[in-house]
Coordinates of C-alpha atoms in Angstrom, one line a residue:
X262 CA 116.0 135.2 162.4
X263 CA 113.0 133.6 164.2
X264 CA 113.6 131.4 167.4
X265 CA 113.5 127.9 166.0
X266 CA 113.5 126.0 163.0
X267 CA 110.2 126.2 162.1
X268 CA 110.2 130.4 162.3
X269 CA 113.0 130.2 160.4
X270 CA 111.5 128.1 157.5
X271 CA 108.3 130.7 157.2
X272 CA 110.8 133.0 157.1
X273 CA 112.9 131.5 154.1
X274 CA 109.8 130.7 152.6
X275 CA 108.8 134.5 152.7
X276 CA 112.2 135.5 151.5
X277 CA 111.5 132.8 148.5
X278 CA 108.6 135.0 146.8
X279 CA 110.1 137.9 147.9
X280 CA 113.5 137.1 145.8
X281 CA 111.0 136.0 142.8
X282 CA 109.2 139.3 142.8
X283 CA 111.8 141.3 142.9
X284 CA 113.4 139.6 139.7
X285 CA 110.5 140.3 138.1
X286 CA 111.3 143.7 137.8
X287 CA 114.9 143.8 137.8
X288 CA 114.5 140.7 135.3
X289 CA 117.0 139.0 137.1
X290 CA 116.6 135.1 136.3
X291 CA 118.2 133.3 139.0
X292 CA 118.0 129.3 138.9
X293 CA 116.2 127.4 142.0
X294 CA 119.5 126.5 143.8
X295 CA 120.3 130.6 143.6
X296 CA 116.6 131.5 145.0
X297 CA 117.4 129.2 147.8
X298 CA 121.1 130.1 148.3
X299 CA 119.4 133.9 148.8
X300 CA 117.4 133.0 151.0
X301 CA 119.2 131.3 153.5
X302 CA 121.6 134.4 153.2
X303 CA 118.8 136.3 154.1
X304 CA 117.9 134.2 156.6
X305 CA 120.9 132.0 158.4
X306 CA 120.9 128.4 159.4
X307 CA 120.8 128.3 163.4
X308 CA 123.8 125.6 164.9
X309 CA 120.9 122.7 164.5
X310 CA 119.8 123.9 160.7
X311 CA 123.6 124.3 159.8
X312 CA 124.2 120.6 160.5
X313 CA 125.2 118.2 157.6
X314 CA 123.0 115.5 156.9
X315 CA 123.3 112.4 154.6
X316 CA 124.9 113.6 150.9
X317 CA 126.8 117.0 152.8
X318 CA 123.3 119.0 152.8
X319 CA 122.5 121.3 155.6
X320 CA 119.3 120.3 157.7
X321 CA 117.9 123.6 157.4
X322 CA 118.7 123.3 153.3
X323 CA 117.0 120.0 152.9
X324 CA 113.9 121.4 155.3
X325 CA 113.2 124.7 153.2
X326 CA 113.2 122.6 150.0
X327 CA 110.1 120.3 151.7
X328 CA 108.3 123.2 152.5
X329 CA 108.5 125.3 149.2
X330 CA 105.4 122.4 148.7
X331 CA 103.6 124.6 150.3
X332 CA 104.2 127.4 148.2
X333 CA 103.4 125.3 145.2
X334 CA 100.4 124.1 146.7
X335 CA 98.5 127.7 147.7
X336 CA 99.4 128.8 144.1
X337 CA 102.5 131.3 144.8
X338 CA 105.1 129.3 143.5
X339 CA 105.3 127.4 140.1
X340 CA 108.5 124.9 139.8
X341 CA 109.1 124.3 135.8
X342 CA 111.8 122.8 133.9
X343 CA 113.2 126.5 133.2
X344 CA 113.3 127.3 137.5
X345 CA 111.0 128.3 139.9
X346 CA 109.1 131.4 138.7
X347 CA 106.5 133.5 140.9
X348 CA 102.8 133.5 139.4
X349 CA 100.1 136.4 139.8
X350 CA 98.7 135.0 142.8
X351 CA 102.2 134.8 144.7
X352 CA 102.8 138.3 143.9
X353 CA 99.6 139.0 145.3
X354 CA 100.2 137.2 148.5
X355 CA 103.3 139.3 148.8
X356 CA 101.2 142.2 149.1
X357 CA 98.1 140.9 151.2
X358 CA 100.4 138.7 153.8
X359 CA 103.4 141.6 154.1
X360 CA 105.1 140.4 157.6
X361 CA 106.5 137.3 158.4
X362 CA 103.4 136.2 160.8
X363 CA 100.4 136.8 158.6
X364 CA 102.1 135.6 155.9
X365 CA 103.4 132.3 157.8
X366 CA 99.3 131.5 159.3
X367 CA 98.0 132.6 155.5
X368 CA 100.5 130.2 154.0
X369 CA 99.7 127.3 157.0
X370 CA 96.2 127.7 157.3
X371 CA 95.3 128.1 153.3
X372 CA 93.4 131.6 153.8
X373 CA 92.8 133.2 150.5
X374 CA 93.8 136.2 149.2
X375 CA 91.4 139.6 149.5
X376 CA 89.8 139.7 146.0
X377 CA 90.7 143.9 146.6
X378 CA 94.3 142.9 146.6
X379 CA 95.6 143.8 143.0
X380 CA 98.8 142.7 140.9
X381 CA 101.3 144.8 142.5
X382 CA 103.2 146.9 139.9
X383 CA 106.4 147.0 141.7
X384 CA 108.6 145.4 144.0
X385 CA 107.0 144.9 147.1
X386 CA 109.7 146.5 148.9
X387 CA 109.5 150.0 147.6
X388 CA 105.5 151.3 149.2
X389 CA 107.5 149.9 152.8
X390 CA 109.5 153.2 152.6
X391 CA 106.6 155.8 152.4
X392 CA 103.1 154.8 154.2
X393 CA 100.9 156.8 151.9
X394 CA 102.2 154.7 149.0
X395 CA 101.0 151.6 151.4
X396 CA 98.1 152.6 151.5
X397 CA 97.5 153.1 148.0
X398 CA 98.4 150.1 147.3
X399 CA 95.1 148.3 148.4
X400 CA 92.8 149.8 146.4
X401 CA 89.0 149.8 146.5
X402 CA 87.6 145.9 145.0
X403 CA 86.8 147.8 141.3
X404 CA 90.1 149.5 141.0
X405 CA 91.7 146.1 142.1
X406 CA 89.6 144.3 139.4
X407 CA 91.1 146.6 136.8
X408 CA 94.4 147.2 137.7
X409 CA 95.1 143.3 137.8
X410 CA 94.8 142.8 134.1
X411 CA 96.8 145.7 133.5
X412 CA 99.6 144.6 135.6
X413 CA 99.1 141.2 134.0
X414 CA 99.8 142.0 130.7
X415 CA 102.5 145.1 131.7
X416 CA 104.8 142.3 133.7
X417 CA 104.5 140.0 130.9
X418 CA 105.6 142.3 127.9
X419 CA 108.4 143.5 129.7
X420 CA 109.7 140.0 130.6
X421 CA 109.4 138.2 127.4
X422 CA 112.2 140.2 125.2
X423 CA 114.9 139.6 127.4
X424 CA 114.0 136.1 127.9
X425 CA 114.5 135.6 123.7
X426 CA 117.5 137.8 124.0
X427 CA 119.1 135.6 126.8
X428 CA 118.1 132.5 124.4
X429 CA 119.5 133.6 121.7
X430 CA 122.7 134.7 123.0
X431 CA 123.2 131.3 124.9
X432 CA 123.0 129.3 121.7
X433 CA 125.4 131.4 119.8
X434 CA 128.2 131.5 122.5
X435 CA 128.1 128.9 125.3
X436 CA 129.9 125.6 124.3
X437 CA 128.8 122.4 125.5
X438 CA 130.1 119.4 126.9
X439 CA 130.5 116.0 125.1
X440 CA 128.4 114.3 127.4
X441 CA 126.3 114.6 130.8
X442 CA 124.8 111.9 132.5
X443 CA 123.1 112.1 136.2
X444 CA 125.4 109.5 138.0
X445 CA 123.4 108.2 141.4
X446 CA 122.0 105.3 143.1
X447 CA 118.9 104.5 140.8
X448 CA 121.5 104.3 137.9
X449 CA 120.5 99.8 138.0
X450 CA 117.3 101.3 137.5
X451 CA 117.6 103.1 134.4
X452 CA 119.1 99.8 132.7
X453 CA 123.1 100.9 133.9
X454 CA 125.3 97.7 135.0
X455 CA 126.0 99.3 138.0
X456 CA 125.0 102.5 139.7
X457 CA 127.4 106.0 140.8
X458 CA 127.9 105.1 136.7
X459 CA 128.3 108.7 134.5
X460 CA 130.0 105.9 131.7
X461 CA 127.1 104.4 130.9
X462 CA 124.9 105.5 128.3
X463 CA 121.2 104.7 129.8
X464 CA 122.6 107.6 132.3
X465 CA 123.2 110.0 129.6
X466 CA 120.7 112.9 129.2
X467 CA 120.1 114.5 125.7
X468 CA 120.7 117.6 124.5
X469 CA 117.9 120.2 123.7
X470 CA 120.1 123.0 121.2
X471 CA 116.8 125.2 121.5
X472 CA 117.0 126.0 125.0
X473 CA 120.2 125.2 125.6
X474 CA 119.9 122.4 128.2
X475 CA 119.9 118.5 128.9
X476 CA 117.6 116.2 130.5
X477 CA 116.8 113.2 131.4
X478 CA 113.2 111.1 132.0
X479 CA 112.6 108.1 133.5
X480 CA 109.7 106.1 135.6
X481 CA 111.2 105.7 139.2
X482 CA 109.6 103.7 142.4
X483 CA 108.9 105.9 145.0
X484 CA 112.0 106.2 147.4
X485 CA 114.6 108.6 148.3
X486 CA 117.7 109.1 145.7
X487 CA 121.0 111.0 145.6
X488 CA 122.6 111.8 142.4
X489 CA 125.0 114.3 140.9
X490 CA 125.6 115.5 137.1
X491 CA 128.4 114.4 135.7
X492 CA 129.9 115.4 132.2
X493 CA 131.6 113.4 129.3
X494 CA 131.3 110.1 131.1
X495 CA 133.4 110.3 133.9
X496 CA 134.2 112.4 137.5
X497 CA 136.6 114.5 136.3
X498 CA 134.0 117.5 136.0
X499 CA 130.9 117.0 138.7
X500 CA 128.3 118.9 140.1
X501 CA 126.2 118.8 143.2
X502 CA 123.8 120.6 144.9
X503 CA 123.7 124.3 144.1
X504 CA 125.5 123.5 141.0
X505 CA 128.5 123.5 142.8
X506 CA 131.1 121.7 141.3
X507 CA 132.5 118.8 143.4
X508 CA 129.9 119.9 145.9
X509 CA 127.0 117.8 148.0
X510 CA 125.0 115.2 146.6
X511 CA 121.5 116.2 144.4
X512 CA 118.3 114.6 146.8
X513 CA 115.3 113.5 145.5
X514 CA 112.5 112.4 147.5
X515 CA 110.1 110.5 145.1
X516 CA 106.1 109.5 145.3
X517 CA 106.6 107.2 142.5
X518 CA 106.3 107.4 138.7
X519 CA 107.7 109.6 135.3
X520 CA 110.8 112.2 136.7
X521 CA 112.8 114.3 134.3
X522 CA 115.5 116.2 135.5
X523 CA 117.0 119.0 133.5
X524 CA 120.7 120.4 133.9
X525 CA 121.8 123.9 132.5
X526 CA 125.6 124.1 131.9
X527 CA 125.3 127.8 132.1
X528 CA 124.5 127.3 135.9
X529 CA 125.8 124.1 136.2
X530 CA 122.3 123.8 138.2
X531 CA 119.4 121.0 137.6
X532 CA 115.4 121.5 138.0
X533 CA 113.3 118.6 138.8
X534 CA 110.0 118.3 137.2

């Protein structure tokens, strides 16, 4: 654990890509509340972090979801309707920015990858172990060039089968609720009488049988909202943060404009796009 809140984030924020590439190969999918959950198990809240803020969400929680921006931003994280997924370049920066401090002063001060720094080809835990493996795994610029494409296309073929196989399964056996609507305060803005309202139907989201999950779009003004998921039109069965049932209020800290926020009942978990 680092000595304040802001080691602590760089930390988290490490442990973030490091959780993603290792799923890669154990082809693990975990949702964005479970990467998170992870890695504040990897990495505990100090007394201040552990406090509750507004909606029952940790400080340190609420902090570590701002900053995965950053992540976004420098390329090593992509945030899609389906979760948070790692791209080429973040498994990269795994490799090039190994510890905690070069990879917190990469990440802060937007320094770019080595161009000899190749696709690693497994989990960037295992060369740690033995230090000739470490070695080899920064190869000369050529190699690098050449290996890349090959890891590319190797990481790709071996995650696309289960990803059908998952799919396919989940339409065949998971029932669905009646009805799930996100129940917060921008529900008046969505057309709803009233807001905290899962009985409406302008907070209903719609059903995608495909991929198995619901969403819902809508144009907000920018502000900051708190919102759970609620099923067949009432507060019987809720979920909060975490997809935790009964649990803390969903944030959302909007610039403005088209939102759609998806909700898997296999997780019980939403994604924000």
């Amino acid at each position: 654990m680092g000595a304040n809140t802001a080691e602590n984030t760089n930390l988290r924020l490490k442990a973030v890509l490091d959780i993603l590439a290792e799923n890669v190969w154990s082809e693990e999918k975990l949702n964005a509340g479970e990467v998170l959950a992870e890695a504040t198990a990897r990495v505990p809240f100090n007394a201040h972090e552990a406090e509750l803020l507004s909606g029952g969400i940790p400080r340190g929680h609420k902090t570590l979801t701002s900053a995965s921006a950053k992540l976004v931003k420098a390329g090593w994280l992509v945030k899609g309707r389906s979760g948070w997924t790692i791209p080429d370049e973040g498994l990269r920066a795994t490799v090039a920015f190994p510890d905690a401090a070069a990879f917190a002063a990469a990440l802060d001060a937007g320094t770019p990858i080595p161009d000899d720094v190749a696709v690693p080809t497994a989990p960037p835990a295992k060369p740690k172990t033995k230090r000739a493996a470490g070695k080899k795994a920064a190869p000369k610029a050529a190699a690098a060039k050449e290996a890349a494409p090959k890891a590319t296309a190797a990481r790709k073929t071996t995650r696309k089968a289960p990803a059908k196989a998952e799919a396919a399964s989940a339409v065949e056996t998971l029932p669905q609720p009646e009805a799930v609507a996100v129940a917060g305060d921008f529900n008046k803005i969505l057309g709803a009488p009233e807001d905290w309202a899962p009985q409406y139907d302008e907070t209903q989201m719609e059903f995608n049988p495909l991929v198995q999950v619901w969403s819902l779009s809508a144009e907000l003004p920018a502000g900051f909202y708190t919102y759970k998921i609620a099923l067949n039109r009432s507060w019987n069965e809720n979920y909060g943060a975490f997809g935790v049932r009964d649990g803390a209020n969903h944030e959302l800290n909007h610039d403005g404009g088209p939102v759609t926020i998806t909700y898997s009942h296999a997780t019980h978990d939403i994604v924000v796009a």
